[in-house]
Amino acid sequence: MALVLVVALAASPAQARRGKPRPSEAERAFAALLRDGGLDQLTASCVQLLDRGSLAQLQQVQRRLLTIKPAPQPLAVVLANADALIGCQAPQAALRVLERYGPAQGVERNQWLLLEWRAAHAGLDHLRAAAALRQLAQGELSNLETLLLPVQRHADGTVTNRSALDLLAAELESLEQPQAAAVVLLAGRQPGLATAGRINRSVQLIQQLPSAERERLLEFALDQAAAAGAWSLVAEILDHQLALAPSEASARARARATQRRARLSPRIDDAYGELGLRRQDPAALRRVQELELQLRSPRAPGGHAAAPLLAPQP
């Protein structure tokens, strides 16, 4: 009996080793990547893991990216490390990496602030994102107007950019600071479509704006939008004017906006908008009937796709 027990105990370690599954080639390669891979290799791995939806391995790569380049490091390395973490969908970790470096004034600080904004924006840290943009403005909000920042990268490699001025206003709106957002939007200096849209939005955001100033701003926005041929925006601004309470818009301004909107509707093929306006005018009954006929459902009685009448069967 004792001999059997000794043999069993001697065999147990070998049996345990045989019972433990050996790591696959892919598992060994991934472990080597975590141990020896550089920023480029880890970043490429992130893309593949995101495509496959491998969350557990993605988190391991994110943790490795956070520790791969411990402080102190030169700015170029810090920025590359933060960029890799943003691409690996770890923006909060990217912010932690950026905190390890105190940039000097000038170009170095601007580069650092751009990464700070990207990480905060990706992580929905609106307060930090707004602070980074304000520092990039260097005390002059109009400096942000021509600064284009990436907001979306498409599958074909192209990137959608947006003005930093509009991005700062959006961050402030997210922070429920509409007045501050309106001030930012009104800081634009370049004429054209973008300015028209900013003014229209700023008037919507400012609650206690005198009616005369409101009318002046909206008229300027209309001029800018019309000059750019942006008739849909012109219609939006006119609808904004018409939606104002009587106390916020003079009768003359409302009448002028109504006339303009009615003239514009055929140009932009907006029969619904014109119908809403014409119904308020008793003298426009004939035009209302024409528009109602035009907008009738194609399958309603009288519509062009209505079911044909069947001849009676003998």
mmCIF file of C-alpha atoms in Angstrom:
data_model
loop_
_atom_site.group_PDB
_atom_site.id
_atom_site.type_symbol
_atom_site.label_atom_id
_atom_site.label_comp_id
_atom_site.label_asym_id
_atom_site.label_seq_id
_atom_site.Cartn_x
_atom_site.Cartn_y
_atom_site.Cartn_z
ATOM 1 C CA MET A 1 0.000 0.000 0.000
ATOM 2 C CA ALA A 2 2.838 2.394 0.870
ATOM 3 C CA LEU A 3 4.577 1.556 -2.426
ATOM 4 C CA VAL A 4 1.459 2.430 -4.408
ATOM 5 C CA LEU A 5 1.204 5.772 -2.571
ATOM 6 C CA VAL A 6 4.849 6.632 -3.333
ATOM 7 C CA VAL A 7 4.378 5.839 -7.034
ATOM 8 C CA ALA A 8 1.212 7.956 -7.163
ATOM 9 C CA LEU A 9 2.916 10.920 -5.522
ATOM 10 C CA ALA A 10 5.882 10.642 -7.882
ATOM 11 C CA ALA A 11 3.594 10.649 -10.909
ATOM 12 C CA SER A 12 1.451 13.609 -9.828
ATOM 13 C CA PRO A 13 3.747 16.502 -11.004
ATOM 14 C CA ALA A 14 4.158 14.960 -14.453
ATOM 15 C CA GLN A 15 0.444 14.374 -14.751
ATOM 16 C CA ALA A 16 -0.205 17.993 -13.713
ATOM 17 C CA ARG A 17 2.171 19.234 -16.381
ATOM 18 C CA ARG A 18 0.462 17.080 -18.986
ATOM 19 C CA GLY A 19 -2.972 18.345 -17.864
ATOM 20 C CA LYS A 20 -2.139 22.061 -18.282
ATOM 21 C CA PRO A 21 -2.797 23.184 -21.890
ATOM 22 C CA ARG A 22 0.197 24.644 -23.669
ATOM 23 C CA PRO A 23 -0.256 28.198 -24.996
ATOM 24 C CA SER A 24 -1.009 28.399 -28.691
ATOM 25 C CA GLU A 25 1.333 30.031 -31.162
ATOM 26 C CA ALA A 26 -0.960 33.086 -31.301
ATOM 27 C CA GLU A 27 -0.927 33.388 -27.494
ATOM 28 C CA ARG A 28 2.866 33.159 -27.411
ATOM 29 C CA ALA A 29 3.122 35.817 -30.131
ATOM 30 C CA PHE A 30 0.790 38.134 -28.205
ATOM 31 C CA ALA A 31 2.768 37.655 -24.989
ATOM 32 C CA ALA A 32 5.964 38.494 -26.899
ATOM 33 C CA LEU A 33 4.293 41.611 -28.291
ATOM 34 C CA LEU A 34 3.386 42.817 -24.808
ATOM 35 C CA ARG A 35 6.904 42.090 -23.570
ATOM 36 C CA ASP A 36 9.041 43.329 -26.468
ATOM 37 C CA GLY A 37 6.807 45.334 -28.827
ATOM 38 C CA GLY A 38 7.400 49.039 -29.423
ATOM 39 C CA LEU A 39 4.878 51.836 -29.895
ATOM 40 C CA ASP A 40 4.398 51.128 -33.595
ATOM 41 C CA GLN A 41 3.801 47.420 -33.094
ATOM 42 C CA LEU A 42 1.407 47.971 -30.191
ATOM 43 C CA THR A 43 -0.493 50.631 -32.138
ATOM 44 C CA ALA A 44 -0.883 48.303 -35.127
ATOM 45 C CA SER A 45 -2.066 45.575 -32.770
ATOM 46 C CA CYS A 46 -4.722 47.933 -31.375
ATOM 47 C CA VAL A 47 -6.192 48.418 -34.846
ATOM 48 C CA GLN A 48 -6.427 44.665 -35.383
ATOM 49 C CA LEU A 49 -7.917 44.016 -31.944
ATOM 50 C CA LEU A 50 -10.519 46.748 -32.434
ATOM 51 C CA ASP A 51 -11.501 45.215 -35.772
ATOM 52 C CA ARG A 52 -11.853 41.791 -34.139
ATOM 53 C CA GLY A 53 -13.592 43.086 -31.034
ATOM 54 C CA SER A 54 -11.031 41.396 -28.757
ATOM 55 C CA LEU A 55 -11.741 43.493 -25.663
ATOM 56 C CA ALA A 56 -9.625 41.549 -23.147
ATOM 57 C CA GLN A 57 -6.472 41.685 -25.282
ATOM 58 C CA LEU A 58 -7.174 45.327 -26.195
ATOM 59 C CA GLN A 59 -7.170 46.252 -22.509
ATOM 60 C CA GLN A 60 -3.828 44.489 -22.056
ATOM 61 C CA VAL A 61 -2.329 46.510 -24.911
ATOM 62 C CA GLN A 62 -3.767 49.715 -23.439
ATOM 63 C CA ARG A 63 -2.154 48.970 -20.072
ATOM 64 C CA ARG A 64 1.158 48.219 -21.773
ATOM 65 C CA LEU A 65 1.030 51.488 -23.736
ATOM 66 C CA LEU A 66 0.537 53.364 -20.476
ATOM 67 C CA THR A 67 3.745 51.942 -18.984
ATOM 68 C CA ILE A 68 5.979 51.392 -22.011
ATOM 69 C CA LYS A 69 7.627 54.841 -21.846
ATOM 70 C CA PRO A 70 7.941 55.856 -18.178
ATOM 71 C CA ALA A 71 8.903 59.427 -17.319
ATOM 72 C CA PRO A 72 11.070 61.268 -17.988
ATOM 73 C CA GLN A 73 10.845 61.250 -21.796
ATOM 74 C CA PRO A 74 11.374 63.926 -24.468
ATOM 75 C CA LEU A 75 8.281 65.661 -25.838
ATOM 76 C CA ALA A 76 8.296 63.721 -29.122
ATOM 77 C CA VAL A 77 8.079 60.417 -27.248
ATOM 78 C CA VAL A 78 5.348 61.702 -24.907
ATOM 79 C CA LEU A 79 3.272 62.923 -27.860
ATOM 80 C CA ALA A 80 3.735 59.661 -29.772
ATOM 81 C CA ASN A 81 2.752 57.677 -26.672
ATOM 82 C CA ALA A 82 -0.375 59.795 -26.122
ATOM 83 C CA ASP A 83 -1.294 59.555 -29.809
ATOM 84 C CA ALA A 84 -1.015 55.760 -29.653
ATOM 85 C CA LEU A 85 -3.328 55.625 -26.634
ATOM 86 C CA ILE A 86 -5.905 57.854 -28.334
ATOM 87 C CA GLY A 87 -5.842 55.545 -31.348
ATOM 88 C CA CYS A 88 -6.205 52.587 -28.993
ATOM 89 C CA GLN A 89 -9.390 54.129 -27.533
ATOM 90 C CA ALA A 90 -7.788 54.965 -24.199
ATOM 91 C CA PRO A 91 -8.069 58.784 -24.100
ATOM 92 C CA GLN A 92 -7.998 59.015 -20.301
ATOM 93 C CA ALA A 93 -4.722 57.091 -20.270
ATOM 94 C CA ALA A 94 -3.420 59.483 -22.941
ATOM 95 C CA LEU A 95 -4.172 62.410 -20.624
ATOM 96 C CA ARG A 96 -2.191 60.709 -17.856
ATOM 97 C CA VAL A 97 0.785 60.344 -20.189
ATOM 98 C CA LEU A 98 0.586 64.028 -21.155
ATOM 99 C CA GLU A 99 0.576 65.017 -17.484
ATOM 100 C CA ARG A 100 4.118 63.636 -17.203
ATOM 101 C CA TYR A 101 5.520 66.488 -19.293
ATOM 102 C CA GLY A 102 5.507 70.245 -18.705
ATOM 103 C CA PRO A 103 5.892 71.896 -22.132
ATOM 104 C CA ALA A 104 7.767 75.136 -22.675
ATOM 105 C CA GLN A 105 6.062 78.141 -24.246
ATOM 106 C CA GLY A 106 5.841 78.364 -28.025
ATOM 107 C CA VAL A 107 5.667 75.579 -30.593
ATOM 108 C CA GLU A 108 6.289 72.880 -27.996
ATOM 109 C CA ARG A 109 3.356 74.003 -25.882
ATOM 110 C CA ASN A 110 1.048 74.225 -28.915
ATOM 111 C CA GLN A 111 1.902 70.649 -29.905
ATOM 112 C CA TRP A 112 1.216 69.483 -26.365
ATOM 113 C CA LEU A 113 -2.103 71.394 -26.220
ATOM 114 C CA LEU A 114 -3.284 69.884 -29.499
ATOM 115 C CA LEU A 115 -2.780 66.371 -28.088
ATOM 116 C CA GLU A 116 -4.376 67.466 -24.813
ATOM 117 C CA TRP A 117 -7.452 68.615 -26.744
ATOM 118 C CA ARG A 118 -7.614 65.438 -28.840
ATOM 119 C CA ALA A 119 -7.461 63.218 -25.763
ATOM 120 C CA ALA A 120 -9.980 65.287 -23.786
ATOM 121 C CA HIS A 121 -12.330 65.534 -26.778
ATOM 122 C CA ALA A 122 -12.174 61.774 -27.377
ATOM 123 C CA GLY A 123 -12.803 61.130 -23.681
ATOM 124 C CA LEU A 124 -15.724 63.604 -23.512
ATOM 125 C CA ASP A 125 -13.840 65.648 -20.924
ATOM 126 C CA HIS A 126 -15.445 68.904 -22.062
ATOM 127 C CA LEU A 127 -13.894 71.056 -19.330
ATOM 128 C CA ARG A 128 -10.361 69.989 -20.189
ATOM 129 C CA ALA A 129 -10.998 70.187 -23.927
ATOM 130 C CA ALA A 130 -12.332 73.738 -23.618
ATOM 131 C CA ALA A 131 -9.358 74.756 -21.461
ATOM 132 C CA ALA A 132 -6.908 73.432 -24.067
ATOM 133 C CA LEU A 133 -8.632 75.359 -26.868
ATOM 134 C CA ARG A 134 -8.695 78.575 -24.851
ATOM 135 C CA GLN A 135 -4.956 78.261 -24.248
ATOM 136 C CA LEU A 136 -4.399 77.671 -27.965
ATOM 137 C CA ALA A 137 -6.292 80.912 -28.648
ATOM 138 C CA GLN A 138 -3.657 82.837 -26.657
ATOM 139 C CA GLY A 139 -6.149 85.442 -25.497
ATOM 140 C CA GLU A 140 -7.671 86.086 -28.947
ATOM 141 C CA LEU A 141 -10.629 83.838 -29.790
ATOM 142 C CA SER A 142 -10.495 84.731 -33.485
ATOM 143 C CA ASN A 143 -7.153 82.876 -33.646
ATOM 144 C CA LEU A 144 -9.161 79.651 -33.446
ATOM 145 C CA GLU A 145 -11.219 80.407 -36.545
ATOM 146 C CA THR A 146 -8.641 79.185 -39.047
ATOM 147 C CA LEU A 147 -7.273 76.383 -36.855
ATOM 148 C CA LEU A 148 -8.742 73.148 -38.241
ATOM 149 C CA LEU A 149 -8.756 70.141 -35.938
ATOM 150 C CA PRO A 150 -9.535 66.494 -36.804
ATOM 151 C CA VAL A 151 -12.881 65.239 -35.543
ATOM 152 C CA GLN A 152 -13.371 62.046 -37.559
ATOM 153 C CA ARG A 153 -11.168 59.622 -39.459
ATOM 154 C CA HIS A 154 -12.927 57.648 -42.188
ATOM 155 C CA ALA A 155 -12.292 54.105 -43.388
ATOM 156 C CA ASP A 156 -10.681 55.377 -46.598
ATOM 157 C CA GLY A 157 -8.089 57.309 -44.597
ATOM 158 C CA THR A 158 -9.584 60.763 -45.126
ATOM 159 C CA VAL A 159 -10.143 63.042 -42.149
ATOM 160 C CA THR A 160 -12.982 65.449 -41.391
ATOM 161 C CA ASN A 161 -11.729 68.678 -39.828
ATOM 162 C CA ARG A 162 -13.627 71.405 -38.005
ATOM 163 C CA SER A 163 -12.759 74.928 -36.949
ATOM 164 C CA ALA A 164 -11.419 75.143 -33.396
ATOM 165 C CA LEU A 165 -13.742 78.118 -32.856
ATOM 166 C CA ASP A 166 -16.818 75.971 -33.495
ATOM 167 C CA LEU A 167 -15.358 73.161 -31.400
ATOM 168 C CA LEU A 168 -14.821 75.465 -28.418
ATOM 169 C CA ALA A 169 -18.413 76.691 -28.691
ATOM 170 C CA ALA A 170 -19.632 73.083 -28.798
ATOM 171 C CA GLU A 171 -17.590 72.174 -25.704
ATOM 172 C CA LEU A 172 -19.077 75.147 -23.835
ATOM 173 C CA GLU A 173 -22.597 74.160 -24.868
ATOM 174 C CA SER A 174 -21.911 70.675 -23.498
ATOM 175 C CA LEU A 175 -20.859 72.353 -20.241
ATOM 176 C CA GLU A 176 -24.223 74.192 -20.238
ATOM 177 C CA GLN A 177 -22.591 77.582 -20.759
ATOM 178 C CA PRO A 178 -24.693 78.968 -23.650
ATOM 179 C CA GLN A 179 -23.751 82.605 -23.105
ATOM 180 C CA ALA A 180 -20.041 81.801 -23.233
ATOM 181 C CA ALA A 181 -20.599 79.658 -26.339
ATOM 182 C CA ALA A 182 -22.381 82.551 -28.056
ATOM 183 C CA VAL A 183 -19.506 84.916 -27.285
ATOM 184 C CA VAL A 184 -17.107 82.433 -28.884
ATOM 185 C CA LEU A 185 -19.252 82.105 -32.016
ATOM 186 C CA LEU A 186 -19.451 85.876 -32.417
ATOM 187 C CA ALA A 187 -15.649 86.111 -32.327
ATOM 188 C CA GLY A 188 -15.394 84.912 -35.940
ATOM 189 C CA ARG A 189 -14.045 87.466 -38.386
ATOM 190 C CA GLN A 190 -14.115 85.791 -41.789
ATOM 191 C CA PRO A 191 -17.198 86.568 -43.899
ATOM 192 C CA GLY A 192 -19.196 83.799 -45.521
ATOM 193 C CA LEU A 193 -21.283 80.743 -44.822
ATOM 194 C CA ALA A 194 -19.552 79.704 -41.586
ATOM 195 C CA THR A 195 -20.028 83.150 -40.056
ATOM 196 C CA ALA A 196 -23.716 83.185 -41.014
ATOM 197 C CA GLY A 197 -24.281 79.865 -39.271
ATOM 198 C CA ARG A 198 -22.375 80.990 -36.181
ATOM 199 C CA ILE A 199 -24.364 84.194 -35.846
ATOM 200 C CA ASN A 200 -27.655 82.355 -36.253
ATOM 201 C CA ARG A 201 -26.649 79.881 -33.557
ATOM 202 C CA SER A 202 -25.366 82.591 -31.215
ATOM 203 C CA VAL A 203 -28.691 84.449 -31.384
ATOM 204 C CA GLN A 204 -30.446 81.224 -30.403
ATOM 205 C CA LEU A 205 -28.115 80.821 -27.426
ATOM 206 C CA ILE A 206 -28.303 84.347 -25.999
ATOM 207 C CA GLN A 207 -31.508 84.604 -23.996
ATOM 208 C CA GLN A 208 -31.440 88.260 -22.960
ATOM 209 C CA LEU A 209 -30.494 89.900 -26.256
ATOM 210 C CA PRO A 210 -32.172 93.241 -27.073
ATOM 211 C CA SER A 211 -34.541 92.909 -30.041
ATOM 212 C CA ALA A 212 -32.718 95.578 -32.069
ATOM 213 C CA GLU A 213 -29.388 93.781 -31.644
ATOM 214 C CA ARG A 214 -31.034 90.451 -32.445
ATOM 215 C CA GLU A 215 -32.476 91.847 -35.681
ATOM 216 C CA ARG A 216 -29.134 93.405 -36.625
ATOM 217 C CA LEU A 217 -27.267 90.141 -36.127
ATOM 218 C CA LEU A 218 -29.812 88.067 -38.017
ATOM 219 C CA GLU A 219 -29.849 90.537 -40.914
ATOM 220 C CA PHE A 220 -26.066 90.313 -41.120
ATOM 221 C CA ALA A 221 -26.285 86.514 -41.043
ATOM 222 C CA LEU A 222 -28.862 86.600 -43.848
ATOM 223 C CA ASP A 223 -26.573 88.749 -45.982
ATOM 224 C CA GLN A 224 -23.657 86.369 -45.433
ATOM 225 C CA ALA A 225 -25.702 83.259 -46.193
ATOM 226 C CA ALA A 226 -27.282 84.794 -49.303
ATOM 227 C CA ALA A 227 -23.893 85.950 -50.600
ATOM 228 C CA ALA A 228 -22.664 82.362 -50.267
ATOM 229 C CA GLY A 229 -25.747 81.016 -52.042
ATOM 230 C CA ALA A 230 -26.639 78.946 -48.976
ATOM 231 C CA TRP A 231 -30.387 79.146 -49.451
ATOM 232 C CA SER A 232 -31.206 76.397 -46.975
ATOM 233 C CA LEU A 233 -29.400 78.379 -44.275
ATOM 234 C CA VAL A 234 -31.216 81.531 -45.397
ATOM 235 C CA ALA A 235 -34.489 79.656 -44.914
ATOM 236 C CA GLU A 236 -33.361 78.469 -41.469
ATOM 237 C CA ILE A 237 -32.501 82.019 -40.389
ATOM 238 C CA LEU A 238 -35.821 83.371 -41.684
ATOM 239 C CA ASP A 239 -37.671 80.603 -39.840
ATOM 240 C CA HIS A 240 -35.733 81.619 -36.737
ATOM 241 C CA GLN A 241 -36.926 85.206 -37.166
ATOM 242 C CA LEU A 242 -40.517 84.068 -37.612
ATOM 243 C CA ALA A 243 -40.342 81.830 -34.535
ATOM 244 C CA LEU A 244 -39.424 84.742 -32.263
ATOM 245 C CA ALA A 245 -42.104 85.946 -29.879
ATOM 246 C CA PRO A 246 -43.779 89.243 -30.861
ATOM 247 C CA SER A 247 -41.943 90.964 -28.010
ATOM 248 C CA GLU A 248 -38.604 89.877 -29.503
ATOM 249 C CA ALA A 249 -39.206 90.987 -33.083
ATOM 250 C CA SER A 250 -40.851 94.095 -34.476
ATOM 251 C CA ALA A 251 -43.930 93.765 -36.662
ATOM 252 C CA ARG A 252 -41.961 95.215 -39.549
ATOM 253 C CA ALA A 253 -39.194 92.635 -39.164
ATOM 254 C CA ARG A 254 -41.695 89.777 -39.001
ATOM 255 C CA ALA A 255 -43.529 91.006 -42.089
ATOM 256 C CA ARG A 256 -40.263 91.324 -43.991
ATOM 257 C CA ALA A 257 -39.184 87.842 -42.919
ATOM 258 C CA THR A 258 -42.552 86.409 -43.997
ATOM 259 C CA GLN A 259 -42.270 87.954 -47.458
ATOM 260 C CA ARG A 260 -38.692 86.773 -47.887
ATOM 261 C CA ARG A 261 -39.520 83.247 -46.754
ATOM 262 C CA ALA A 262 -42.470 83.033 -49.136
ATOM 263 C CA ARG A 263 -40.301 84.158 -52.061
ATOM 264 C CA LEU A 264 -37.544 81.750 -51.104
ATOM 265 C CA SER A 265 -39.682 78.610 -50.757
ATOM 266 C CA PRO A 266 -40.118 77.955 -54.512
ATOM 267 C CA ARG A 267 -36.391 78.476 -55.015
ATOM 268 C CA ILE A 268 -35.447 75.725 -52.594
ATOM 269 C CA ASP A 269 -38.475 73.580 -53.454
ATOM 270 C CA ASP A 270 -39.867 73.971 -49.945
ATOM 271 C CA ALA A 271 -43.587 73.736 -50.539
ATOM 272 C CA TYR A 272 -44.237 72.763 -46.914
ATOM 273 C CA GLY A 273 -42.569 75.925 -45.654
ATOM 274 C CA GLU A 274 -44.478 78.099 -48.092
ATOM 275 C CA LEU A 275 -47.779 76.424 -47.225
ATOM 276 C CA GLY A 276 -47.284 77.185 -43.538
ATOM 277 C CA LEU A 277 -46.762 80.851 -44.358
ATOM 278 C CA ARG A 278 -49.560 81.211 -46.916
ATOM 279 C CA ARG A 279 -52.143 79.718 -44.574
ATOM 280 C CA GLN A 280 -51.694 82.777 -42.379
ATOM 281 C CA ASP A 281 -52.653 85.084 -45.265
ATOM 282 C CA PRO A 282 -56.405 85.200 -46.078
ATOM 283 C CA ALA A 283 -55.608 86.680 -49.503
ATOM 284 C CA ALA A 284 -53.528 83.653 -50.509
ATOM 285 C CA LEU A 285 -56.355 81.092 -50.599
ATOM 286 C CA ARG A 286 -55.741 80.121 -54.234
ATOM 287 C CA ARG A 287 -52.012 79.570 -53.641
ATOM 288 C CA VAL A 288 -52.807 77.514 -50.527
ATOM 289 C CA GLN A 289 -55.041 75.248 -52.606
ATOM 290 C CA GLU A 290 -52.290 74.837 -55.223
ATOM 291 C CA LEU A 291 -49.754 73.898 -52.554
ATOM 292 C CA GLU A 292 -52.128 71.470 -50.856
ATOM 293 C CA LEU A 293 -52.710 69.766 -54.204
ATOM 294 C CA GLN A 294 -48.963 69.625 -54.814
ATOM 295 C CA LEU A 295 -48.295 68.117 -51.391
ATOM 296 C CA ARG A 296 -51.176 65.662 -51.415
ATOM 297 C CA SER A 297 -50.090 62.103 -50.782
ATOM 298 C CA PRO A 298 -49.629 60.354 -54.135
ATOM 299 C CA ARG A 299 -51.974 57.589 -52.989
ATOM 300 C CA ALA A 300 -54.638 59.894 -51.572
ATOM 301 C CA PRO A 301 -57.780 60.506 -53.647
ATOM 302 C CA GLY A 302 -56.730 62.708 -56.527
ATOM 303 C CA GLY A 303 -53.031 61.891 -56.073
ATOM 304 C CA HIS A 304 -51.006 60.761 -59.054
ATOM 305 C CA ALA A 305 -50.549 57.259 -57.628
ATOM 306 C CA ALA A 306 -54.094 56.721 -56.404
ATOM 307 C CA ALA A 307 -55.584 53.308 -57.108
ATOM 308 C CA PRO A 308 -57.450 53.329 -60.455
ATOM 309 C CA LEU A 309 -61.204 53.004 -60.406
ATOM 310 C CA LEU A 310 -62.285 49.536 -61.460
ATOM 311 C CA ALA A 311 -64.944 49.209 -64.090
ATOM 312 C CA PRO A 312 -68.070 47.429 -62.836
ATOM 313 C CA GLN A 313 -68.131 43.736 -63.665
ATOM 314 C CA PRO A 314 -71.007 42.556 -65.823
#
